[in-house]
Short mmCIF file of C-alpha atoms in Angstrom, two decimals:
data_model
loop_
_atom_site.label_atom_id
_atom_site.label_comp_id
_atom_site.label_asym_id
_atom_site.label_seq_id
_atom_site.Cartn_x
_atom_site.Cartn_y
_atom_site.Cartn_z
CA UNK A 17 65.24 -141.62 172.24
CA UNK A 18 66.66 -140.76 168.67
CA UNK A 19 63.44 -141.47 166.78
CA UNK A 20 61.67 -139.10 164.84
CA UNK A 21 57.80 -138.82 165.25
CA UNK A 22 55.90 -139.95 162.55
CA UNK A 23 53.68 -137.05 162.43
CA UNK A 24 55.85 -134.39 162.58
CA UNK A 25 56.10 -132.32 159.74
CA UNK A 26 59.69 -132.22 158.28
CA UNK A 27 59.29 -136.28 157.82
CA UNK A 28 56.36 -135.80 155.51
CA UNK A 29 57.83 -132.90 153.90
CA UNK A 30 61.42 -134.99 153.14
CA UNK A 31 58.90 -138.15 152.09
CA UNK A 32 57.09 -135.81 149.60
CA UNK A 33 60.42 -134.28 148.09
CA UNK A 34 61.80 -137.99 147.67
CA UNK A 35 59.04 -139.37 145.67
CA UNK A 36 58.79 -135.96 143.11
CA UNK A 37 62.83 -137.27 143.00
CA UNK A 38 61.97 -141.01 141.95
CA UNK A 39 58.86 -140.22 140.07
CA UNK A 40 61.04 -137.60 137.96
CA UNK A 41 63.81 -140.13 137.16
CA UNK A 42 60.97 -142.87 136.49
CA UNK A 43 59.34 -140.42 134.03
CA UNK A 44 62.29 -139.75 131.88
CA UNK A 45 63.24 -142.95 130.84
CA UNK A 46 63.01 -144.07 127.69
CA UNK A 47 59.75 -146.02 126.70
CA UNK A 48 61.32 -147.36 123.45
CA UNK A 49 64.98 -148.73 122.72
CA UNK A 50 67.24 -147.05 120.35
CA UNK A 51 66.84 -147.65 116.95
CA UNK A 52 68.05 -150.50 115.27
CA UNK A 53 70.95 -149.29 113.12
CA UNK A 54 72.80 -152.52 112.94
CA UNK A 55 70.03 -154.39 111.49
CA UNK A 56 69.23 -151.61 108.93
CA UNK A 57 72.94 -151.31 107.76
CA UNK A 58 72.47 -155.06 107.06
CA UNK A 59 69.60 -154.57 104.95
CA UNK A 60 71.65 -152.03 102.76
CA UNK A 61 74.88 -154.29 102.55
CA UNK A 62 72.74 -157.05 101.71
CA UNK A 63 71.33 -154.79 98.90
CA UNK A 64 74.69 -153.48 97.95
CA UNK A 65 76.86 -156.99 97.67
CA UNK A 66 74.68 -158.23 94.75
CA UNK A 67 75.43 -158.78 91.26
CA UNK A 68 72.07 -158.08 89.23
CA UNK A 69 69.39 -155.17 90.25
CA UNK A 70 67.87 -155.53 93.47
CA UNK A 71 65.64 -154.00 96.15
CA UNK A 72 64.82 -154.12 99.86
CA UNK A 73 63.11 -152.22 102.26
CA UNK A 74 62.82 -152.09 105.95
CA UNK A 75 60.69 -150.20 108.22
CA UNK A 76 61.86 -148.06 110.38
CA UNK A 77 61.54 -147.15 113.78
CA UNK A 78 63.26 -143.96 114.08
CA UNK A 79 61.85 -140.19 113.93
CA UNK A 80 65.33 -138.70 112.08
CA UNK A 81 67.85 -140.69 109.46
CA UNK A 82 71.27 -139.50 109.27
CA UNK A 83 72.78 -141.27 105.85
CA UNK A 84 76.05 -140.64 104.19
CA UNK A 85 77.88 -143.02 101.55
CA UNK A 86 79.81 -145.05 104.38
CA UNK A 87 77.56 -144.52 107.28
CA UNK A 88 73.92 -144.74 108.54
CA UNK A 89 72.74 -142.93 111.96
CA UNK A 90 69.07 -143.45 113.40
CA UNK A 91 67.53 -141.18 116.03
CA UNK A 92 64.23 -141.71 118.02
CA UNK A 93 63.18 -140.35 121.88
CA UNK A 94 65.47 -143.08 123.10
CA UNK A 95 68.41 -141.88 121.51
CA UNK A 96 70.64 -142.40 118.60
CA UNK A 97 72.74 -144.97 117.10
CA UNK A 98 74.88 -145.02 114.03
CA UNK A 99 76.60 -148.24 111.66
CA UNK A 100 79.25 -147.90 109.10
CA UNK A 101 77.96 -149.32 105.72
CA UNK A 102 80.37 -151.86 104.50
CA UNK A 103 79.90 -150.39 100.47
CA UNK A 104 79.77 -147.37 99.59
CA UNK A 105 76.16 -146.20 98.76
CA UNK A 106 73.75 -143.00 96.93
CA UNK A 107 71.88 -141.19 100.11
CA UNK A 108 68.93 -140.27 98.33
CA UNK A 109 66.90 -137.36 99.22
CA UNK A 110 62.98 -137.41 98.97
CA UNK A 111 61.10 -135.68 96.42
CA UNK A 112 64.19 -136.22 93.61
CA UNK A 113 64.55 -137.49 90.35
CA UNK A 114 66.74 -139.74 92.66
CA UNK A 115 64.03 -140.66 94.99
CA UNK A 116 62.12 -141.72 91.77
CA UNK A 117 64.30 -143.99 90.41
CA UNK A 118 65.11 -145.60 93.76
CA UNK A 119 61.16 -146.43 94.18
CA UNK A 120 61.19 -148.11 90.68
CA UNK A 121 61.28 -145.97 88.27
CA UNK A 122 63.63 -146.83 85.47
CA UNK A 123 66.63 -144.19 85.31
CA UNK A 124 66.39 -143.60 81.88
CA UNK A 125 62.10 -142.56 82.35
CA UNK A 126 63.53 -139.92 85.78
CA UNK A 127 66.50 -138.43 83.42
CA UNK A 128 67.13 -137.25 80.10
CA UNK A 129 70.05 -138.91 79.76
CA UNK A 130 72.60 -141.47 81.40
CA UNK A 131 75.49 -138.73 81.93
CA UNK A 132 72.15 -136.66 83.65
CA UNK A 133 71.87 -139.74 85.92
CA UNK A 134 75.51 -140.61 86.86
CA UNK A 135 75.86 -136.60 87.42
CA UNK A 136 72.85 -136.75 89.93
CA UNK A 137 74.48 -140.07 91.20
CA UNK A 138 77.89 -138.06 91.98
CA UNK A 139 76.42 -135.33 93.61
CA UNK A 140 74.07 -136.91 95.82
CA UNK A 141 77.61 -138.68 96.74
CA UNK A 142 79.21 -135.78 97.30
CA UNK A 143 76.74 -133.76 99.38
CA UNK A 144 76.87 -132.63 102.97
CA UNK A 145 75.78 -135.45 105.88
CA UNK A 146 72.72 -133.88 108.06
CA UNK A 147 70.17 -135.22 110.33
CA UNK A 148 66.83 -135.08 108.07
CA UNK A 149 62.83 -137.08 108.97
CA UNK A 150 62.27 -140.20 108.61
CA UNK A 151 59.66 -141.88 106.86
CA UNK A 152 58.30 -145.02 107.42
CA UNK A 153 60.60 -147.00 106.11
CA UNK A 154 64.50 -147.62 104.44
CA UNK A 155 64.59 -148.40 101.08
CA UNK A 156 67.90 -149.92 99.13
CA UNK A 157 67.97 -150.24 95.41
CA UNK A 158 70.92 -151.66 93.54
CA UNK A 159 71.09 -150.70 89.92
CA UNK A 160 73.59 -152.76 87.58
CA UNK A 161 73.89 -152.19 83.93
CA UNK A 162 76.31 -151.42 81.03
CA UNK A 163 79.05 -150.85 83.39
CA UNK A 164 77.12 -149.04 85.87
CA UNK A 165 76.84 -150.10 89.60
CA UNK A 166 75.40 -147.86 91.93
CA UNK A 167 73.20 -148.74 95.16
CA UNK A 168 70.75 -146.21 96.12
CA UNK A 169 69.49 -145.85 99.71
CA UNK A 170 66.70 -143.34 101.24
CA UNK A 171 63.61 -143.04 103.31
CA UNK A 172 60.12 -142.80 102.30
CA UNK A 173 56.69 -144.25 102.89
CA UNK A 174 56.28 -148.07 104.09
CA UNK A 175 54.48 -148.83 101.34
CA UNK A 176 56.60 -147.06 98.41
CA UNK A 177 58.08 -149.49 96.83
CA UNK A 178 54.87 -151.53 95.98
CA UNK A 179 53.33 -151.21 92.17
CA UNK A 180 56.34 -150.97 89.64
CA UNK A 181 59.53 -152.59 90.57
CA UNK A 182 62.64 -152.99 88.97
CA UNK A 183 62.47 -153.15 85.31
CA UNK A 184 58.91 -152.32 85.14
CA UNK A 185 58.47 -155.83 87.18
CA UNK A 186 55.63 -156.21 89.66
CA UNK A 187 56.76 -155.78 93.13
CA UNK A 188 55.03 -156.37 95.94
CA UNK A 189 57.46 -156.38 98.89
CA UNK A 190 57.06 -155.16 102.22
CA UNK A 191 59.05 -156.44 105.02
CA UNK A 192 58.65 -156.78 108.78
CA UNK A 193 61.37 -154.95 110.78
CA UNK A 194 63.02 -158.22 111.70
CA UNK A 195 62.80 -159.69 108.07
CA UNK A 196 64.21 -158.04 105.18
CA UNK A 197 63.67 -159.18 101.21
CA UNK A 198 65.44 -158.85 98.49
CA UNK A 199 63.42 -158.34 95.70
CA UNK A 200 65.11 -160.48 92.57
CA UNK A 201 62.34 -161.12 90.40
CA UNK A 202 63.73 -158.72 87.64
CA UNK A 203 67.12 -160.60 87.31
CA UNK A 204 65.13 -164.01 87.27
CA UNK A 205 62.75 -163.01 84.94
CA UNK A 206 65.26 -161.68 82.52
CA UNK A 207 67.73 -164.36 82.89
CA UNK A 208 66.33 -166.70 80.46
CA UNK A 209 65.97 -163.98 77.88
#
C-alpha cells in the first residue's frame, strides 16, 4: 500500500543523484598519506646531534617543503604535516653558495672567506619561513670545525649528494625513505691522522 513502484521515475532519478553523491566523496579522497614529517625531522636531528661532519639524506615524498631553523612542514595532495626540529638548523635554499656546500662542497672552495660563510650561515637563519618545491629528496649536512658548528638542511635531487662528500671523501649514499645513513667516512678516515 505504501510502496513505491520500481519503475517510476522519481526512484531512478533519487538513485542516480545518490550515486553522483558517493562517487564524488569516493573520488576526493586522498590516494596517498600525508607526508612523513616525523621521520624526516629524525633524519635531521640525527644529523644535527653529532660531534664530527656528517651527512644524510632522505627522499621525500612531498610536492612543497616548508623549513625554518626549529621546524620542518611537508605538503603533498593528501595534505600537510609539520615537526619541530629538536636543534636548531641552516634552511638552505637551492641554487646557493649554501646549497653547494651542503652537497659537498668544502665551504672554503663555495666562499671567499670564513666570515663570507658564517655571514651566509646567519642570514639563511634569519630569513622569512615560506612554502617552496620539493625535490626529490632532504639532505642534512653537519659541518664542525675550528669552533664552528652549523647543520645545514635543504632539498634537492635524490641523487645529489653522490660524487664528492665531505672533505673531498667519496660518498656514495642514498637512502630508502624508511632507512636513513649517516655518512661518517670523513671523520673515520681522518681520525687516525
Amino acid at each position: 500500500m505504501f510502496d513505491a513502484p520500481i519503475d517510476a521515475w522519481y526512484v531512478w532519478l533519487g538513485l542516480s543523484v545518490a550515486s553522483l553523491a558517493v562517487f564524488g566523496v569516493a573520488t576526493s579522497l586522498p590516494t596517498a598519506p600525508v607526508p612523513d614529517t616525523a621521520g624526516v625531522a629524525e633524519t635531521i636531528d640525527r644529523v644535527a646531534t653529532t660531534e664530527y661532519d656528517t651527512t644524510a639524506s632522505r627522499d621525500l615524498d612531498a610536492t612543497a617543503v616548508r623549513l625554518g631553523p626549529r621546524r620542518i612542514g611537508l605538503r603533498n595532495d593528501a595534505g600537510a604535516a609539520h615537526a619541530t626540529l629538536s636543534y636548531p638548523v641552516v634552511p638552505v635554499r637551492p641554487g646557493t653558495r649554501l646549497a653547494r656546500v651542503l652537497h659537498g662542497q668544502p665551504p672554503t672552495a663555495a666562499f671567499p672567506s670564513r666570515a663570507a660563510f658564517e655571514r651566509a650561515v646567519e642570514s639563511a637563519r634569519n630569513r622569512g619561513v615560506r612554502w617552496r618545491p620539493a625535490g626529490d629528496a632532504i639532505h642534512a649536512r653537519h659541518l664542525v670545525s675550528g669552533g664552528l658548528d652549523v647543520t645545514l638542511v635543504g632539498t634537492g635531487p635524490a641523487n645529489a649528494r653522490r660524487g664528492v662528500g665531505v672533505n673531498g671523501t667519496a660518498n656514495e649514499n642514498r637512502t630508502a625513505p624508511t632507512n636513513p645513513t649517516l655518512d661518517t667516512s670523513a671523520h673515520e678516515e681522518g681520525a687516525g691522522q
